[in-house]
Coordinates of C-alpha atoms in Angstrom, one line a residue:
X203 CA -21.8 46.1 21.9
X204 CA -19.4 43.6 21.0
X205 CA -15.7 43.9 21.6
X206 CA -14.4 42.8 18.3
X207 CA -11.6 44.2 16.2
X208 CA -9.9 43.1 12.6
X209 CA -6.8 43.1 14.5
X210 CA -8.2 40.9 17.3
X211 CA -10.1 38.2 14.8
X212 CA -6.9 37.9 12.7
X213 CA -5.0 36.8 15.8
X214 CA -7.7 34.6 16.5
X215 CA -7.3 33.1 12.8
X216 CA -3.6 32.8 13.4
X217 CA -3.6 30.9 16.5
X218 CA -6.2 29.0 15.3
X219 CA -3.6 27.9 12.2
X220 CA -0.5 27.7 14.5
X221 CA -2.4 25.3 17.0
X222 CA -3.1 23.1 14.2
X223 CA 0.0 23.2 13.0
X224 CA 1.5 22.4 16.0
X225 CA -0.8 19.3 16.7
X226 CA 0.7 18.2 12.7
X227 CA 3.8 18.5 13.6
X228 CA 3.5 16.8 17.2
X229 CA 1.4 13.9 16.5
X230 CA 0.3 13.1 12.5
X231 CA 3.9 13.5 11.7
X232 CA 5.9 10.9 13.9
X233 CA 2.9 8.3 13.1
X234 CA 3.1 8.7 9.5
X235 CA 7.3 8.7 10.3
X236 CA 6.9 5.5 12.5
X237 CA 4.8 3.9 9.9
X238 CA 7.1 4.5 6.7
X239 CA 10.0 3.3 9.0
X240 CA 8.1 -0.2 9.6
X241 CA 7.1 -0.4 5.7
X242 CA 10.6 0.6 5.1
X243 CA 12.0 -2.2 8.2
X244 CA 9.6 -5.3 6.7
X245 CA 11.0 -5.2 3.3
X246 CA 14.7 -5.8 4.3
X247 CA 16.8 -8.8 3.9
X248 CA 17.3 -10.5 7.3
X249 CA 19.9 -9.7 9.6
X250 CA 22.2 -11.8 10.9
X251 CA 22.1 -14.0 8.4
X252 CA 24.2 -15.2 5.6
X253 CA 22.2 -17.1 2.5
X254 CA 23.7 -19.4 -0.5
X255 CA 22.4 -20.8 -3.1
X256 CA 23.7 -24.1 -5.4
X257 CA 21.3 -24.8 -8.5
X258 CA 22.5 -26.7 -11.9
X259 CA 22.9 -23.6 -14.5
X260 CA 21.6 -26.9 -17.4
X261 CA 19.4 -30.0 -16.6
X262 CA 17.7 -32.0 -19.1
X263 CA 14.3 -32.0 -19.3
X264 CA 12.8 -35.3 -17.4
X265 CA 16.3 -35.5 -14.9
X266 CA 16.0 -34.9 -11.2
X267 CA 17.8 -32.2 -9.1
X268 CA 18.6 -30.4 -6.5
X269 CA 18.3 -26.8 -5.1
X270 CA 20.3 -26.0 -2.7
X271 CA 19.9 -23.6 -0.2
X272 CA 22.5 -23.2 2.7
X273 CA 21.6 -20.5 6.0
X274 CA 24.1 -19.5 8.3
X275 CA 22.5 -17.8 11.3
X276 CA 25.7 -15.0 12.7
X277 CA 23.1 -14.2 15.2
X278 CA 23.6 -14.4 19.0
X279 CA 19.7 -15.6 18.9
X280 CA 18.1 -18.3 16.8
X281 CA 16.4 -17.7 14.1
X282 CA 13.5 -19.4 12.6
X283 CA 13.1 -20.7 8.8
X284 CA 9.5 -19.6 8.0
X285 CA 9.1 -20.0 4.3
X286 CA 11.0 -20.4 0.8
X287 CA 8.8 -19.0 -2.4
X288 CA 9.7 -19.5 -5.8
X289 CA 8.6 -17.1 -8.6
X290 CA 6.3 -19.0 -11.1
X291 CA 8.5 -18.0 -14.0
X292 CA 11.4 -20.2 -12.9
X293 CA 8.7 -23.2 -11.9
X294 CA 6.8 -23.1 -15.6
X295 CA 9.7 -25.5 -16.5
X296 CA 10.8 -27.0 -13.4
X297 CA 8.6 -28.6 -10.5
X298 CA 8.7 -29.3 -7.1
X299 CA 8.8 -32.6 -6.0
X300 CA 9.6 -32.5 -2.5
X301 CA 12.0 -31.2 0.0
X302 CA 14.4 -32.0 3.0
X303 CA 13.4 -31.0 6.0
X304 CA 9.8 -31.6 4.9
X305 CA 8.0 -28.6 4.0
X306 CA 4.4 -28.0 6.1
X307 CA 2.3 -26.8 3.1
X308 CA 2.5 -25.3 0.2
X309 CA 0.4 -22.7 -1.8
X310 CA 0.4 -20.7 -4.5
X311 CA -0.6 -16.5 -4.8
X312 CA 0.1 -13.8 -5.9
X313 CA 1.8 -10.9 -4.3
X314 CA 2.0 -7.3 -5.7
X315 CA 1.2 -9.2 -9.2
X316 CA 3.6 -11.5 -9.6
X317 CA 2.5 -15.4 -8.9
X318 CA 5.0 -17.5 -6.6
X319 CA 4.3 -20.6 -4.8
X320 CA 5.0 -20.5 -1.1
X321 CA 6.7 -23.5 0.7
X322 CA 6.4 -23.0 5.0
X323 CA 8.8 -24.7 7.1
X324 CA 9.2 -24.9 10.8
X325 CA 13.0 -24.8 11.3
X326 CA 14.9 -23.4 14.3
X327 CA 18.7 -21.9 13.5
X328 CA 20.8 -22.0 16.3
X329 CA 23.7 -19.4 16.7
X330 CA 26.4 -19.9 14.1
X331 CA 24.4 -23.3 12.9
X332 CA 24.6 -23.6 9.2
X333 CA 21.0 -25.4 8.1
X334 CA 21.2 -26.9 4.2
X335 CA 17.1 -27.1 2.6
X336 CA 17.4 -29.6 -0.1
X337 CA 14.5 -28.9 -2.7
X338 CA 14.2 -32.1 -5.4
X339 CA 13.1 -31.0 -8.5
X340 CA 12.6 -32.4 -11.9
X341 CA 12.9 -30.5 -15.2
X342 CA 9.4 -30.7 -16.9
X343 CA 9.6 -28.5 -19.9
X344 CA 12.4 -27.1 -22.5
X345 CA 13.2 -23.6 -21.8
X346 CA 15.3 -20.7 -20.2
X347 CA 14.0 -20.3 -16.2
X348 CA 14.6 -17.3 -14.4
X349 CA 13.0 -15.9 -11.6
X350 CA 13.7 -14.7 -7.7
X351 CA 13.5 -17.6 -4.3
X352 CA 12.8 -15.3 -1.7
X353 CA 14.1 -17.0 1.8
X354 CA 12.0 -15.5 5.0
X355 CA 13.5 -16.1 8.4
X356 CA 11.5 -14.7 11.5
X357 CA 8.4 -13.2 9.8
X358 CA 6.9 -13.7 6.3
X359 CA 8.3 -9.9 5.2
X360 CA 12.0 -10.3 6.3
X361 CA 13.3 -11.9 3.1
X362 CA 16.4 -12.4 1.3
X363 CA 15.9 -12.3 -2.3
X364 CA 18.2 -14.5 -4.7
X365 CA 17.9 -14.8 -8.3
X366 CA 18.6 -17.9 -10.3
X367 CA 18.0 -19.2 -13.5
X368 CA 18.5 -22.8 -14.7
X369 CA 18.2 -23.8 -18.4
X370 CA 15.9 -26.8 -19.5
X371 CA 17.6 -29.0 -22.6
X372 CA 16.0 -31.9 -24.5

């Protein structure tokens, strides 16, 4: 004859519950905690960093220009330019003719929907060294531009975003 009780089984059931609650709370937890801090980390603006940004608010369509973009590295440790990107809806009236330093290569993609084209660089910041990334540009197309340059320093996911507009006449 078995030695089995209700009263024995249901302490069975609850131990069975707590221990898995337990293991939860000990290990599923902090991993799903860890890995919302790192989503939560990668989509911050760098630090250490300050960013500017000098484009013409009017051009005329068929004149050359300059964007501007100046990066002050506060940082005891140098930092490393690793890309520009422009959103698509500023560069349907302006394009990119080159840049100073030279860019590596340039692409164009999509990311979470929204179409930018990607400009990698290779540029070491030293401590408090202020680098200045001259893009040349030429106004293709009458229109109001707007649209987000994201800056990325260290890692293609620590960006500063900056939004700028520039208006296209005839």
């Amino acid at each position: 004859m078995e030695n089995s009780s209700p009263n024995r089984n249901l302490l069975v059931v609850i131990g069975s519950i707590a221990g898995c609650s337990l293991i939860i709370l000990c290990c599923i937890v902090p991993v799903l905690a860890g890995l919302g801090g790192f989503a939560w980390t990668s989509l911050q603006a760098p630090e250490g960093a300050e960013f500017s940004l000098d484009v013409p608010a009017e051009v005329k369509v068929g004149e050359q220009f300059e964007i501007v973009i100046s990066i002050e590295n506060t940082q005891l440790e140098p930092q490393n330019l690793i890309a520009i990107s422009f959103a698509l809806d500023y560069l349907s009236g302006v394009e990119i003719l080159d840049s100073d330093p030279t860019f590596i290569y340039q692409d164009e993609f999509e990311i979470l929907e929204v179409p930018i084209q990607i400009f990698t660089y290779k540029e070491m910041i030293l401590q408090d060294e202020i680098i200045e990334i001259r893009i040349f540009a030429e106004a293709v197309e009458v229109g109001d531009y707007a649209g987000e340059i994201q800056i990325c320093l260290n890692s293609a996911t620590n960006c500063e975003r900056i939004s700028t507009r520039t208006v296209v006449t005839e």
